[in-house]
Amino acid sequence: MVAYLSHLSAALSWEVPHIETVLGRKISEAEPVQMTVSSNGARFSVNGKKVHSCELPLPPRAVVKLGDKLVASPELMFLQLASELSIHRLILLGLQLCSHPLGQPHRAITSKQKLRTFVARVPGHRGHRKASRAVKYIENGSASIMESLAYMILTLPHALGGYGLNGAVFNYEVKLKAELKKRLGTHRCFADLFYEKARLAIEYDSFTHHSSPTEQGRDAIRSEVLRRQGIEVMHLSTIQLYDTDACRDFAHNVARYIGKRIDIRTKKFHAMHRALRELLPESSSVTGAD
């Protein structure tokens, strides 16, 4: 029999960034410890833990050693939680699993490619259908939970409550021209969200890193440098993101710039948009989530 940490316990073991925002109230179910065993009959031999069972075959390295414990791999954990989380929280989980500090993709827990490959190899497993759907909307490279949430609101299809402005990538690296390197004191900079075809950068201006006069001055200089490189810059503030009307206005301005039109026809949009907005952390805790 194989027994390993799984589900919520695996998510905590992998230290997914801002897991409390990803899971919401679900995080209260992280105790007792959750495990999965490879035999249905063995579920009753593990005391004091919430025990799941899985007798279906799994790909190699679906269960891995983490420290001194066997743990569901990030990809298997994603599949396991597909049957427990809403589609929005599952997408957010995927974005956070694939997030990493600027310019350091090796520090991501996993990648969209690994998630997609794993999910494709486990048909018949519980949660497979929702996981397959969620993977389509996951992108590598978010650098913060708020970037992930802004991305979801702007890019998810109308049927999932987003504005359907797909095509953005996270933290696109802009290599500066020689004459502009000295202006910023670096040879490159990163655009929080970037529409490459339209040459549009969206900068998320958080309370933590963009509120002081000095920081705002640097942002203005950086924006003008990017414009010198032929990149238009739009700034999305925390206040705009949290204000439904202001965020909608921002989305329409983005749509106009990238040559799209937001024409919402699905009846699901408003309910799904509310559900999507419920993922936003309480405003009092936003500074810690930037």
mmCIF file of C-alpha atoms in Angstrom:
data_model
loop_
_atom_site.group_PDB
_atom_site.id
_atom_site.type_symbol
_atom_site.label_atom_id
_atom_site.label_comp_id
_atom_site.label_asym_id
_atom_site.label_seq_id
_atom_site.Cartn_x
_atom_site.Cartn_y
_atom_site.Cartn_z
ATOM 1 C CA MET A 1 0.000 0.000 0.000
ATOM 2 C CA VAL A 2 1.178 3.529 -0.826
ATOM 3 C CA ALA A 3 0.026 6.387 1.427
ATOM 4 C CA TYR A 4 0.841 10.029 0.766
ATOM 5 C CA LEU A 5 -0.194 13.562 1.708
ATOM 6 C CA SER A 6 -2.797 14.799 -0.738
ATOM 7 C CA HIS A 7 -5.455 17.403 -1.492
ATOM 8 C CA LEU A 8 -5.308 20.396 0.896
ATOM 9 C CA SER A 9 -2.418 18.927 2.880
ATOM 10 C CA ALA A 10 -0.379 18.661 -0.317
ATOM 11 C CA ALA A 11 -1.222 22.265 -1.231
ATOM 12 C CA LEU A 12 0.108 23.428 2.134
ATOM 13 C CA SER A 13 3.186 21.209 1.790
ATOM 14 C CA TRP A 14 4.090 22.816 -1.545
ATOM 15 C CA GLU A 15 3.751 26.300 -0.027
ATOM 16 C CA VAL A 16 1.610 27.673 -2.832
ATOM 17 C CA PRO A 17 1.902 31.492 -2.693
ATOM 18 C CA HIS A 18 -1.104 33.100 -0.969
ATOM 19 C CA ILE A 19 -2.840 29.752 -0.609
ATOM 20 C CA GLU A 20 -5.261 31.315 1.896
ATOM 21 C CA THR A 21 -6.629 33.588 -0.857
ATOM 22 C CA VAL A 22 -6.736 30.731 -3.352
ATOM 23 C CA LEU A 23 -8.708 28.428 -1.062
ATOM 24 C CA GLY A 24 -10.888 30.969 0.744
ATOM 25 C CA ARG A 25 -13.027 29.335 3.430
ATOM 26 C CA LYS A 26 -11.915 25.923 2.155
ATOM 27 C CA ILE A 27 -8.627 26.362 4.014
ATOM 28 C CA SER A 28 -10.491 25.694 7.271
ATOM 29 C CA GLU A 29 -10.790 22.074 6.093
ATOM 30 C CA ALA A 30 -7.005 21.611 6.006
ATOM 31 C CA GLU A 31 -7.252 19.884 9.391
ATOM 32 C CA PRO A 32 -7.214 16.967 9.913
ATOM 33 C CA VAL A 33 -4.334 15.950 7.637
ATOM 34 C CA GLN A 34 -5.509 14.589 4.286
ATOM 35 C CA MET A 35 -3.936 11.477 2.815
ATOM 36 C CA THR A 36 -4.574 9.217 -0.156
ATOM 37 C CA VAL A 37 -3.976 5.469 -0.153
ATOM 38 C CA SER A 38 -3.688 3.153 -3.130
ATOM 39 C CA SER A 39 -6.327 0.687 -1.931
ATOM 40 C CA ASN A 40 -9.954 1.278 -0.986
ATOM 41 C CA GLY A 41 -9.687 -1.242 1.827
ATOM 42 C CA ALA A 42 -6.757 0.600 3.382
ATOM 43 C CA ARG A 43 -8.818 3.723 4.022
ATOM 44 C CA PHE A 44 -9.904 2.352 7.369
ATOM 45 C CA SER A 45 -6.422 1.563 8.680
ATOM 46 C CA VAL A 46 -5.232 5.180 9.020
ATOM 47 C CA ASN A 47 -6.502 6.826 12.191
ATOM 48 C CA GLY A 48 -6.856 10.533 12.943
ATOM 49 C CA LYS A 49 -6.639 11.613 9.302
ATOM 50 C CA LYS A 50 -9.052 12.260 6.457
ATOM 51 C CA VAL A 51 -8.230 9.451 4.051
ATOM 52 C CA HIS A 52 -9.028 9.269 0.341
ATOM 53 C CA SER A 53 -8.318 6.330 -1.927
ATOM 54 C CA CYS A 54 -7.209 6.043 -5.544
ATOM 55 C CA GLU A 55 -6.882 2.676 -7.258
ATOM 56 C CA LEU A 56 -6.606 4.057 -10.808
ATOM 57 C CA PRO A 57 -3.098 4.095 -12.302
ATOM 58 C CA LEU A 58 -1.081 7.302 -12.083
ATOM 59 C CA PRO A 59 1.795 8.545 -14.272
ATOM 60 C CA PRO A 60 5.381 8.219 -12.993
ATOM 61 C CA ARG A 61 6.325 10.771 -10.324
ATOM 62 C CA ALA A 62 2.693 11.591 -9.565
ATOM 63 C CA VAL A 63 3.728 10.997 -5.946
ATOM 64 C CA VAL A 64 7.107 12.387 -4.889
ATOM 65 C CA LYS A 65 9.346 12.648 -1.842
ATOM 66 C CA LEU A 66 9.268 16.069 -0.206
ATOM 67 C CA GLY A 67 11.623 16.138 2.746
ATOM 68 C CA ASP A 68 10.871 12.941 4.633
ATOM 69 C CA LYS A 69 7.270 12.579 3.398
ATOM 70 C CA LEU A 70 5.520 11.228 0.346
ATOM 71 C CA VAL A 71 3.366 13.963 -1.178
ATOM 72 C CA ALA A 72 1.094 14.279 -4.196
ATOM 73 C CA SER A 73 2.990 16.126 -6.916
ATOM 74 C CA PRO A 74 1.769 19.666 -7.690
ATOM 75 C CA GLU A 75 0.097 18.311 -10.815
ATOM 76 C CA LEU A 76 -1.697 15.507 -8.962
ATOM 77 C CA MET A 77 -2.726 17.899 -6.184
ATOM 78 C CA PHE A 78 -4.215 20.217 -8.841
ATOM 79 C CA LEU A 79 -6.259 17.296 -10.197
ATOM 80 C CA GLN A 80 -7.371 16.238 -6.710
ATOM 81 C CA LEU A 81 -8.594 19.718 -5.811
ATOM 82 C CA ALA A 82 -10.477 20.047 -9.104
ATOM 83 C CA SER A 83 -13.361 18.116 -7.565
ATOM 84 C CA GLU A 84 -13.399 20.326 -4.456
ATOM 85 C CA LEU A 85 -12.811 23.875 -5.722
ATOM 86 C CA SER A 86 -14.903 26.116 -7.959
ATOM 87 C CA ILE A 87 -13.622 26.593 -11.495
ATOM 88 C CA HIS A 88 -12.440 30.097 -10.538
ATOM 89 C CA ARG A 89 -10.471 28.933 -7.505
ATOM 90 C CA LEU A 90 -9.001 26.082 -9.531
ATOM 91 C CA ILE A 91 -7.760 28.485 -12.213
ATOM 92 C CA LEU A 92 -6.327 30.748 -9.505
ATOM 93 C CA LEU A 93 -4.600 27.734 -7.943
ATOM 94 C CA GLY A 94 -3.037 26.942 -11.318
ATOM 95 C CA LEU A 95 -1.861 30.517 -11.810
ATOM 96 C CA GLN A 96 -0.247 30.531 -8.375
ATOM 97 C CA LEU A 97 1.393 27.144 -8.941
ATOM 98 C CA CYS A 98 2.928 28.578 -12.125
ATOM 99 C CA SER A 99 3.884 31.934 -10.571
ATOM 100 C CA HIS A 100 7.452 32.987 -9.831
ATOM 101 C CA PRO A 101 9.561 36.059 -9.011
ATOM 102 C CA LEU A 102 10.457 38.275 -11.972
ATOM 103 C CA GLY A 103 12.952 36.646 -14.322
ATOM 104 C CA GLN A 104 13.180 33.452 -12.252
ATOM 105 C CA PRO A 105 10.960 30.818 -13.923
ATOM 106 C CA HIS A 106 12.996 28.048 -12.256
ATOM 107 C CA ARG A 107 11.361 29.027 -8.948
ATOM 108 C CA ALA A 108 7.835 28.197 -10.113
ATOM 109 C CA ILE A 109 6.304 25.175 -8.387
ATOM 110 C CA THR A 110 5.200 23.825 -11.769
ATOM 111 C CA SER A 111 4.251 25.089 -15.227
ATOM 112 C CA LYS A 112 1.223 25.197 -17.485
ATOM 113 C CA GLN A 113 2.902 22.670 -19.757
ATOM 114 C CA LYS A 114 3.410 20.182 -16.908
ATOM 115 C CA LEU A 115 -0.162 20.620 -15.675
ATOM 116 C CA ARG A 116 -1.586 20.157 -19.160
ATOM 117 C CA THR A 117 0.539 17.074 -19.855
ATOM 118 C CA PHE A 118 -0.355 15.462 -16.525
ATOM 119 C CA VAL A 119 -4.086 16.106 -16.845
ATOM 120 C CA ALA A 120 -4.090 14.676 -20.373
ATOM 121 C CA ARG A 121 -2.569 11.444 -19.025
ATOM 122 C CA VAL A 122 -5.191 10.750 -16.351
ATOM 123 C CA PRO A 123 -8.569 10.402 -18.092
ATOM 124 C CA GLY A 124 -11.151 8.771 -15.887
ATOM 125 C CA HIS A 125 -9.842 10.283 -12.662
ATOM 126 C CA ARG A 126 -12.207 12.307 -10.529
ATOM 127 C CA GLY A 127 -11.940 16.013 -11.377
ATOM 128 C CA HIS A 128 -10.429 15.395 -14.817
ATOM 129 C CA ARG A 129 -13.062 17.302 -16.774
ATOM 130 C CA LYS A 130 -12.846 20.459 -14.649
ATOM 131 C CA ALA A 131 -9.043 20.294 -14.507
ATOM 132 C CA SER A 132 -8.899 20.042 -18.313
ATOM 133 C CA ARG A 133 -11.104 23.103 -18.592
ATOM 134 C CA ALA A 134 -9.127 25.123 -16.043
ATOM 135 C CA VAL A 135 -5.733 24.430 -17.629
ATOM 136 C CA LYS A 136 -6.819 26.276 -20.778
ATOM 137 C CA TYR A 137 -6.932 29.542 -18.832
ATOM 138 C CA ILE A 138 -3.693 29.181 -16.865
ATOM 139 C CA GLU A 139 -0.572 31.105 -17.843
ATOM 140 C CA ASN A 140 2.992 30.969 -16.535
ATOM 141 C CA GLY A 141 4.765 33.847 -14.862
ATOM 142 C CA SER A 142 2.490 35.781 -12.518
ATOM 143 C CA ALA A 143 4.531 37.583 -9.876
ATOM 144 C CA SER A 144 1.724 38.192 -7.360
ATOM 145 C CA ILE A 145 -1.744 37.073 -6.351
ATOM 146 C CA MET A 146 -3.167 40.449 -7.429
ATOM 147 C CA GLU A 147 -1.622 40.109 -10.888
ATOM 148 C CA SER A 148 -3.261 36.684 -11.123
ATOM 149 C CA LEU A 149 -6.659 38.100 -10.148
ATOM 150 C CA ALA A 150 -6.402 41.073 -12.518
ATOM 151 C CA TYR A 151 -5.461 38.645 -15.297
ATOM 152 C CA MET A 152 -8.521 36.499 -14.585
ATOM 153 C CA ILE A 153 -10.927 39.440 -14.553
ATOM 154 C CA LEU A 154 -9.576 40.841 -17.812
ATOM 155 C CA THR A 155 -8.970 37.656 -19.811
ATOM 156 C CA LEU A 156 -11.395 34.900 -18.784
ATOM 157 C CA PRO A 157 -14.275 34.349 -21.223
ATOM 158 C CA HIS A 158 -17.651 35.956 -20.564
ATOM 159 C CA ALA A 159 -19.122 32.582 -19.575
ATOM 160 C CA LEU A 160 -16.685 32.552 -16.638
ATOM 161 C CA GLY A 161 -17.297 36.182 -15.698
ATOM 162 C CA GLY A 162 -14.226 37.758 -17.305
ATOM 163 C CA TYR A 163 -14.078 40.412 -20.008
ATOM 164 C CA GLY A 164 -12.709 38.029 -22.638
ATOM 165 C CA LEU A 165 -9.574 40.048 -23.431
ATOM 166 C CA ASN A 166 -7.407 36.989 -23.921
ATOM 167 C CA GLY A 167 -3.891 37.024 -25.317
ATOM 168 C CA ALA A 168 -2.074 38.693 -22.408
ATOM 169 C CA VAL A 169 1.087 37.178 -20.943
ATOM 170 C CA PHE A 170 2.617 37.793 -17.536
ATOM 171 C CA ASN A 171 5.765 39.832 -16.971
ATOM 172 C CA TYR A 172 6.967 40.110 -20.526
ATOM 173 C CA GLU A 173 10.663 40.981 -20.637
ATOM 174 C CA VAL A 174 11.407 44.199 -22.493
ATOM 175 C CA LYS A 175 15.067 44.571 -23.459
ATOM 176 C CA LEU A 176 15.861 48.258 -23.466
ATOM 177 C CA LYS A 177 17.617 50.089 -26.254
ATOM 178 C CA ALA A 178 21.145 51.232 -25.440
ATOM 179 C CA GLU A 179 20.139 54.885 -25.097
ATOM 180 C CA LEU A 180 17.415 54.019 -22.564
ATOM 181 C CA LYS A 181 19.366 51.645 -20.321
ATOM 182 C CA LYS A 182 20.973 54.489 -18.399
ATOM 183 C CA ARG A 183 17.606 56.116 -17.752
ATOM 184 C CA LEU A 184 16.398 53.153 -15.704
ATOM 185 C CA GLY A 185 19.769 51.822 -14.586
ATOM 186 C CA THR A 186 19.015 48.391 -16.024
ATOM 187 C CA HIS A 187 19.132 46.618 -19.372
ATOM 188 C CA ARG A 188 15.589 45.260 -19.111
ATOM 189 C CA CYS A 189 12.236 45.697 -17.435
ATOM 190 C CA PHE A 190 9.091 43.609 -17.134
ATOM 191 C CA ALA A 191 5.498 44.460 -18.053
ATOM 192 C CA ASP A 192 3.010 42.993 -15.547
ATOM 193 C CA LEU A 193 0.581 42.027 -18.328
ATOM 194 C CA PHE A 194 1.491 42.385 -21.982
ATOM 195 C CA TYR A 195 -0.489 42.154 -25.216
ATOM 196 C CA GLU A 196 2.347 41.559 -27.651
ATOM 197 C CA LYS A 197 0.467 42.078 -30.914
ATOM 198 C CA ALA A 198 -0.942 45.419 -29.721
ATOM 199 C CA ARG A 199 2.283 46.385 -27.920
ATOM 200 C CA LEU A 200 0.259 47.207 -24.807
ATOM 201 C CA ALA A 201 1.618 46.880 -21.275
ATOM 202 C CA ILE A 202 -0.719 46.863 -18.284
ATOM 203 C CA GLU A 203 0.935 47.776 -15.016
ATOM 204 C CA TYR A 204 -0.793 46.814 -11.775
ATOM 205 C CA ASP A 205 -0.130 49.626 -9.296
ATOM 206 C CA SER A 206 -0.371 48.077 -5.844
ATOM 207 C CA PHE A 207 -0.637 49.974 -2.565
ATOM 208 C CA THR A 208 2.601 48.402 -1.345
ATOM 209 C CA HIS A 209 4.925 49.309 -4.196
ATOM 210 C CA HIS A 210 3.349 52.279 -5.966
ATOM 211 C CA SER A 211 1.881 54.645 -3.364
ATOM 212 C CA SER A 212 4.730 56.990 -2.393
ATOM 213 C CA PRO A 213 5.642 60.088 -4.466
ATOM 214 C CA THR A 214 9.069 58.580 -5.166
ATOM 215 C CA GLU A 215 7.584 55.321 -6.435
ATOM 216 C CA GLN A 216 5.001 57.152 -8.524
ATOM 217 C CA GLY A 217 7.782 59.254 -10.048
ATOM 218 C CA ARG A 218 9.746 56.133 -10.972
ATOM 219 C CA ASP A 219 6.609 54.618 -12.502
ATOM 220 C CA ALA A 220 6.113 57.713 -14.661
ATOM 221 C CA ILE A 221 9.727 57.612 -15.879
ATOM 222 C CA ARG A 222 9.477 53.888 -16.586
ATOM 223 C CA SER A 223 6.235 54.354 -18.530
ATOM 224 C CA GLU A 224 7.791 57.020 -20.738
ATOM 225 C CA VAL A 225 10.825 54.816 -21.384
ATOM 226 C CA LEU A 226 8.521 51.995 -22.491
ATOM 227 C CA ARG A 227 6.676 54.393 -24.778
ATOM 228 C CA ARG A 228 10.026 55.304 -26.326
ATOM 229 C CA GLN A 229 10.306 51.576 -27.106
ATOM 230 C CA GLY A 230 6.952 51.685 -28.904
ATOM 231 C CA ILE A 231 4.959 50.188 -26.030
ATOM 232 C CA GLU A 232 1.809 51.880 -24.748
ATOM 233 C CA VAL A 233 1.305 51.649 -20.970
ATOM 234 C CA MET A 234 -1.973 51.544 -19.030
ATOM 235 C CA HIS A 235 -2.003 51.597 -15.233
ATOM 236 C CA LEU A 236 -4.541 49.591 -13.204
ATOM 237 C CA SER A 237 -4.733 50.619 -9.561
ATOM 238 C CA THR A 238 -6.016 48.568 -6.649
ATOM 239 C CA ILE A 239 -8.907 51.023 -6.261
ATOM 240 C CA GLN A 240 -9.887 50.500 -9.902
ATOM 241 C CA LEU A 241 -9.641 46.728 -9.604
ATOM 242 C CA TYR A 242 -11.935 46.671 -6.561
ATOM 243 C CA ASP A 243 -14.462 49.136 -8.012
ATOM 244 C CA THR A 244 -16.698 47.162 -10.375
ATOM 245 C CA ASP A 245 -17.630 50.139 -12.563
ATOM 246 C CA ALA A 246 -14.081 51.514 -12.729
ATOM 247 C CA CYS A 247 -12.716 48.083 -13.603
ATOM 248 C CA ARG A 248 -15.303 47.691 -16.358
ATOM 249 C CA ASP A 249 -14.308 51.081 -17.791
ATOM 250 C CA PHE A 250 -10.657 50.017 -17.704
ATOM 251 C CA ALA A 251 -11.476 46.759 -19.513
ATOM 252 C CA HIS A 252 -13.332 48.632 -22.261
ATOM 253 C CA ASN A 253 -10.339 50.931 -22.730
ATOM 254 C CA VAL A 254 -8.039 47.910 -23.016
ATOM 255 C CA ALA A 255 -10.435 46.321 -25.509
ATOM 256 C CA ARG A 256 -10.447 49.464 -27.632
ATOM 257 C CA TYR A 257 -6.658 49.584 -27.705
ATOM 258 C CA ILE A 258 -6.174 45.925 -28.670
ATOM 259 C CA GLY A 259 -8.887 46.076 -31.324
ATOM 260 C CA LYS A 260 -11.561 44.063 -29.544
ATOM 261 C CA ARG A 261 -15.116 44.800 -28.506
ATOM 262 C CA ILE A 262 -16.683 43.621 -25.261
ATOM 263 C CA ASP A 263 -20.127 42.378 -26.271
ATOM 264 C CA ILE A 264 -21.483 40.285 -23.415
ATOM 265 C CA ARG A 265 -24.428 38.103 -24.428
ATOM 266 C CA THR A 266 -24.287 35.143 -22.080
ATOM 267 C CA LYS A 267 -26.777 35.183 -19.214
ATOM 268 C CA LYS A 268 -24.144 33.574 -17.007
ATOM 269 C CA PHE A 269 -21.876 36.618 -17.012
ATOM 270 C CA HIS A 270 -23.182 38.614 -14.053
ATOM 271 C CA ALA A 271 -23.385 35.655 -11.658
ATOM 272 C CA MET A 272 -19.985 34.397 -12.746
ATOM 273 C CA HIS A 273 -18.474 37.893 -12.548
ATOM 274 C CA ARG A 274 -19.687 38.198 -8.950
ATOM 275 C CA ALA A 275 -18.181 34.794 -8.176
ATOM 276 C CA LEU A 276 -14.911 35.891 -9.774
ATOM 277 C CA ARG A 277 -14.831 39.078 -7.704
ATOM 278 C CA GLU A 278 -15.372 37.078 -4.530
ATOM 279 C CA LEU A 279 -11.796 35.843 -4.966
ATOM 280 C CA LEU A 280 -10.418 39.334 -4.274
ATOM 281 C CA PRO A 281 -8.922 39.541 -0.760
ATOM 282 C CA GLU A 282 -10.632 41.841 1.710
ATOM 283 C CA SER A 283 -9.388 45.363 1.030
ATOM 284 C CA SER A 284 -7.841 45.573 4.509
ATOM 285 C CA SER A 285 -5.480 42.713 3.631
ATOM 286 C CA VAL A 286 -4.544 43.801 0.110
ATOM 287 C CA THR A 287 -1.185 45.309 1.076
ATOM 288 C CA GLY A 288 -0.005 41.894 2.183
ATOM 289 C CA ALA A 289 -1.226 40.311 -1.033
ATOM 290 C CA ASP A 290 0.502 42.621 -3.518
#
